[in-house]
Amino acid sequence: LHNVAGVQAARVLLVGLGDENKFAEPQYRTAVATAVKQLNSQGGQDAALFLVDLKVKKRDVVWRTRQAVLVAHEVSYRFDQLK
């Protein structure tokens, strides 16, 4: 979304999360991966990730933040040493 009223960001990325009752660890990791892949494909230079604010069954903010960092690293990794 471009030029969202009341938001200073140039663009806002919305990520679908599926059924709230089924939202757990795998869905959280998929949501983060989807967001990061989309940002990478659009050439984003900086971003704020608010998915860590979501409630994930039996998981605290430390786990959510750690998983967000790990997933972002996993999906952003490019092996190009042999090129």
Short mmCIF file of N, CA and C in Angstrom, two decimals:
data_model
loop_
_atom_site.label_atom_id
_atom_site.label_comp_id
_atom_site.label_asym_id
_atom_site.label_seq_id
_atom_site.Cartn_x
_atom_site.Cartn_y
_atom_site.Cartn_z
N LEU A 1 0.84 -1.17 0.00
CA LEU A 1 0.00 0.00 0.00
C LEU A 1 0.89 1.24 0.00
N HIS A 2 0.55 2.19 -0.81
CA HIS A 2 1.30 3.44 -0.89
C HIS A 2 0.52 4.58 -0.24
N ASN A 3 1.24 5.49 0.39
CA ASN A 3 0.63 6.71 0.96
C ASN A 3 -0.57 6.43 1.87
N VAL A 4 -0.35 5.61 2.87
CA VAL A 4 -1.41 5.30 3.83
C VAL A 4 -1.59 6.49 4.77
N ALA A 5 -2.81 6.94 4.92
CA ALA A 5 -3.10 8.11 5.77
C ALA A 5 -2.65 7.86 7.21
N GLY A 6 -1.97 8.84 7.78
CA GLY A 6 -1.54 8.74 9.16
C GLY A 6 -0.27 7.94 9.38
N VAL A 7 0.36 7.48 8.29
CA VAL A 7 1.58 6.68 8.38
C VAL A 7 2.68 7.40 7.61
N GLN A 8 3.82 7.60 8.23
CA GLN A 8 4.90 8.33 7.58
C GLN A 8 5.67 7.47 6.58
N ALA A 9 5.51 6.17 6.61
CA ALA A 9 6.22 5.28 5.69
C ALA A 9 5.72 5.49 4.27
N ALA A 10 6.62 5.31 3.31
CA ALA A 10 6.24 5.44 1.90
C ALA A 10 5.33 4.30 1.47
N ARG A 11 5.58 3.10 2.03
CA ARG A 11 4.78 1.92 1.68
C ARG A 11 4.51 1.09 2.92
N VAL A 12 3.40 0.35 2.90
CA VAL A 12 3.05 -0.56 3.98
C VAL A 12 2.77 -1.92 3.36
N LEU A 13 3.39 -2.95 3.90
CA LEU A 13 3.20 -4.32 3.42
C LEU A 13 2.25 -5.04 4.37
N LEU A 14 1.17 -5.58 3.83
CA LEU A 14 0.22 -6.37 4.62
C LEU A 14 0.48 -7.84 4.34
N VAL A 15 0.47 -8.65 5.39
CA VAL A 15 0.70 -10.08 5.26
C VAL A 15 -0.50 -10.81 5.85
N GLY A 16 -1.10 -11.70 5.07
CA GLY A 16 -2.21 -12.51 5.57
C GLY A 16 -1.72 -13.54 6.56
N LEU A 17 -2.49 -13.76 7.61
CA LEU A 17 -2.07 -14.67 8.68
C LEU A 17 -2.92 -15.93 8.78
N GLY A 18 -3.99 -16.01 8.01
CA GLY A 18 -4.84 -17.20 8.07
C GLY A 18 -5.76 -17.17 9.26
N ASP A 19 -6.26 -18.34 9.60
CA ASP A 19 -7.23 -18.51 10.69
C ASP A 19 -6.59 -18.20 12.04
N GLU A 20 -7.16 -17.27 12.77
CA GLU A 20 -6.62 -16.87 14.07
C GLU A 20 -6.51 -18.04 15.04
N ASN A 21 -7.48 -18.95 15.00
CA ASN A 21 -7.47 -20.09 15.92
C ASN A 21 -6.38 -21.11 15.60
N LYS A 22 -5.87 -21.08 14.39
CA LYS A 22 -4.82 -22.02 13.99
C LYS A 22 -3.44 -21.36 13.92
N PHE A 23 -3.37 -20.11 14.36
CA PHE A 23 -2.11 -19.37 14.28
C PHE A 23 -1.18 -19.82 15.40
N ALA A 24 -0.08 -20.46 15.02
CA ALA A 24 0.91 -20.98 15.97
C ALA A 24 2.30 -20.79 15.37
N GLU A 25 3.30 -21.49 15.93
CA GLU A 25 4.68 -21.32 15.51
C GLU A 25 4.91 -21.42 14.00
N PRO A 26 4.42 -22.46 13.33
CA PRO A 26 4.70 -22.57 11.89
C PRO A 26 4.11 -21.42 11.09
N GLN A 27 2.92 -21.00 11.44
CA GLN A 27 2.27 -19.89 10.73
C GLN A 27 3.01 -18.57 10.98
N TYR A 28 3.51 -18.40 12.19
CA TYR A 28 4.27 -17.20 12.51
C TYR A 28 5.54 -17.14 11.67
N ARG A 29 6.28 -18.25 11.65
CA ARG A 29 7.53 -18.30 10.87
C ARG A 29 7.25 -18.08 9.38
N THR A 30 6.16 -18.63 8.88
CA THR A 30 5.79 -18.44 7.47
C THR A 30 5.46 -16.98 7.19
N ALA A 31 4.74 -16.35 8.11
CA ALA A 31 4.38 -14.94 7.93
C ALA A 31 5.63 -14.06 7.87
N VAL A 32 6.58 -14.31 8.77
CA VAL A 32 7.82 -13.54 8.76
C VAL A 32 8.59 -13.79 7.47
N ALA A 33 8.70 -15.05 7.07
CA ALA A 33 9.41 -15.40 5.83
C ALA A 33 8.77 -14.73 4.63
N THR A 34 7.46 -14.74 4.56
CA THR A 34 6.75 -14.12 3.45
C THR A 34 7.03 -12.62 3.40
N ALA A 35 6.97 -11.98 4.54
CA ALA A 35 7.21 -10.53 4.59
C ALA A 35 8.63 -10.21 4.16
N VAL A 36 9.60 -10.93 4.67
CA VAL A 36 11.00 -10.65 4.33
C VAL A 36 11.28 -10.93 2.86
N LYS A 37 10.76 -12.03 2.34
CA LYS A 37 10.94 -12.34 0.91
C LYS A 37 10.35 -11.24 0.04
N GLN A 38 9.17 -10.77 0.40
CA GLN A 38 8.53 -9.72 -0.38
C GLN A 38 9.34 -8.43 -0.32
N LEU A 39 9.81 -8.07 0.85
CA LEU A 39 10.64 -6.86 0.99
C LEU A 39 11.92 -6.99 0.16
N ASN A 40 12.55 -8.16 0.21
CA ASN A 40 13.77 -8.38 -0.57
C ASN A 40 13.50 -8.29 -2.06
N SER A 41 12.38 -8.84 -2.50
CA SER A 41 12.08 -8.84 -3.93
C SER A 41 11.74 -7.44 -4.46
N GLN A 42 11.32 -6.55 -3.56
CA GLN A 42 10.97 -5.19 -3.95
C GLN A 42 12.14 -4.22 -3.79
N GLY A 43 13.28 -4.73 -3.33
CA GLY A 43 14.45 -3.88 -3.18
C GLY A 43 14.39 -2.96 -1.98
N GLY A 44 13.67 -3.35 -0.97
CA GLY A 44 13.57 -2.52 0.23
C GLY A 44 14.92 -2.35 0.92
N GLN A 45 15.21 -1.15 1.35
CA GLN A 45 16.47 -0.86 2.03
C GLN A 45 16.32 -0.87 3.55
N ASP A 46 15.16 -0.52 4.04
CA ASP A 46 14.91 -0.55 5.47
C ASP A 46 13.43 -0.82 5.70
N ALA A 47 13.16 -1.39 6.86
CA ALA A 47 11.78 -1.76 7.16
C ALA A 47 11.61 -1.90 8.67
N ALA A 48 10.39 -1.81 9.11
CA ALA A 48 10.02 -2.09 10.50
C ALA A 48 9.10 -3.30 10.47
N LEU A 49 9.39 -4.27 11.30
CA LEU A 49 8.60 -5.50 11.34
C LEU A 49 7.79 -5.52 12.63
N PHE A 50 6.47 -5.48 12.47
CA PHE A 50 5.60 -5.47 13.65
C PHE A 50 4.96 -6.83 13.91
N LEU A 51 5.38 -7.85 13.17
CA LEU A 51 4.84 -9.19 13.39
C LEU A 51 5.22 -9.73 14.77
N VAL A 52 6.30 -9.21 15.36
CA VAL A 52 6.69 -9.67 16.70
C VAL A 52 5.66 -9.28 17.75
N ASP A 53 4.76 -8.36 17.41
CA ASP A 53 3.71 -7.96 18.34
C ASP A 53 2.53 -8.94 18.36
N LEU A 54 2.51 -9.87 17.42
CA LEU A 54 1.42 -10.84 17.36
C LEU A 54 1.49 -11.83 18.51
N LYS A 55 0.36 -12.31 18.92
CA LYS A 55 0.31 -13.35 19.94
C LYS A 55 0.47 -14.71 19.26
N VAL A 56 1.42 -15.50 19.76
CA VAL A 56 1.63 -16.87 19.28
C VAL A 56 1.45 -17.77 20.50
N LYS A 57 0.62 -18.77 20.36
CA LYS A 57 0.29 -19.64 21.48
C LYS A 57 1.55 -20.14 22.20
N LYS A 58 1.58 -19.95 23.51
CA LYS A 58 2.62 -20.45 24.40
C LYS A 58 4.01 -19.87 24.10
N ARG A 59 4.08 -18.73 23.40
CA ARG A 59 5.37 -18.13 23.08
C ARG A 59 5.38 -16.67 23.51
N ASP A 60 6.52 -16.24 24.07
CA ASP A 60 6.64 -14.86 24.52
C ASP A 60 7.33 -14.01 23.46
N VAL A 61 7.49 -12.72 23.75
CA VAL A 61 8.08 -11.79 22.80
C VAL A 61 9.54 -12.12 22.51
N VAL A 62 10.24 -12.69 23.45
CA VAL A 62 11.64 -13.08 23.22
C VAL A 62 11.70 -14.16 22.15
N TRP A 63 10.85 -15.17 22.26
CA TRP A 63 10.81 -16.22 21.24
C TRP A 63 10.42 -15.65 19.89
N ARG A 64 9.40 -14.80 19.86
CA ARG A 64 8.93 -14.23 18.59
C ARG A 64 10.02 -13.39 17.93
N THR A 65 10.74 -12.61 18.72
CA THR A 65 11.81 -11.79 18.17
C THR A 65 12.95 -12.65 17.66
N ARG A 66 13.35 -13.64 18.44
CA ARG A 66 14.42 -14.55 18.02
C ARG A 66 14.05 -15.26 16.72
N GLN A 67 12.83 -15.76 16.64
CA GLN A 67 12.39 -16.45 15.43
C GLN A 67 12.36 -15.50 14.23
N ALA A 68 11.93 -14.26 14.45
CA ALA A 68 11.89 -13.29 13.35
C ALA A 68 13.30 -13.05 12.81
N VAL A 69 14.27 -12.91 13.69
CA VAL A 69 15.65 -12.69 13.26
C VAL A 69 16.18 -13.91 12.53
N LEU A 70 15.97 -15.09 13.09
CA LEU A 70 16.45 -16.33 12.45
C LEU A 70 15.83 -16.54 11.08
N VAL A 71 14.52 -16.36 10.98
CA VAL A 71 13.83 -16.56 9.71
C VAL A 71 14.28 -15.51 8.69
N ALA A 72 14.40 -14.27 9.11
CA ALA A 72 14.86 -13.22 8.19
C ALA A 72 16.25 -13.55 7.66
N HIS A 73 17.12 -14.04 8.51
CA HIS A 73 18.47 -14.42 8.08
C HIS A 73 18.40 -15.59 7.11
N GLU A 74 17.60 -16.59 7.42
CA GLU A 74 17.48 -17.77 6.56
C GLU A 74 17.00 -17.41 5.16
N VAL A 75 15.98 -16.60 5.06
CA VAL A 75 15.41 -16.29 3.74
C VAL A 75 16.21 -15.24 2.99
N SER A 76 17.08 -14.51 3.68
CA SER A 76 17.88 -13.47 3.03
C SER A 76 19.26 -13.97 2.61
N TYR A 77 19.66 -15.12 3.13
CA TYR A 77 20.99 -15.65 2.87
C TYR A 77 21.17 -15.97 1.40
N ARG A 78 22.29 -15.50 0.84
CA ARG A 78 22.66 -15.82 -0.54
C ARG A 78 24.07 -16.31 -0.56
N PHE A 79 24.28 -17.52 -1.07
CA PHE A 79 25.63 -18.05 -1.20
C PHE A 79 26.12 -17.70 -2.59
N ASP A 80 27.04 -16.76 -2.64
CA ASP A 80 27.59 -16.37 -3.93
C ASP A 80 29.12 -16.33 -3.90
N GLN A 81 29.68 -17.05 -2.96
CA GLN A 81 31.13 -17.06 -2.79
C GLN A 81 31.85 -17.65 -4.00
N LEU A 82 31.23 -18.60 -4.68
CA LEU A 82 31.87 -19.26 -5.82
C LEU A 82 31.63 -18.55 -7.15
N LYS A 83 30.93 -17.46 -7.14
CA LYS A 83 30.64 -16.74 -8.39
C LYS A 83 31.85 -15.98 -8.86
#
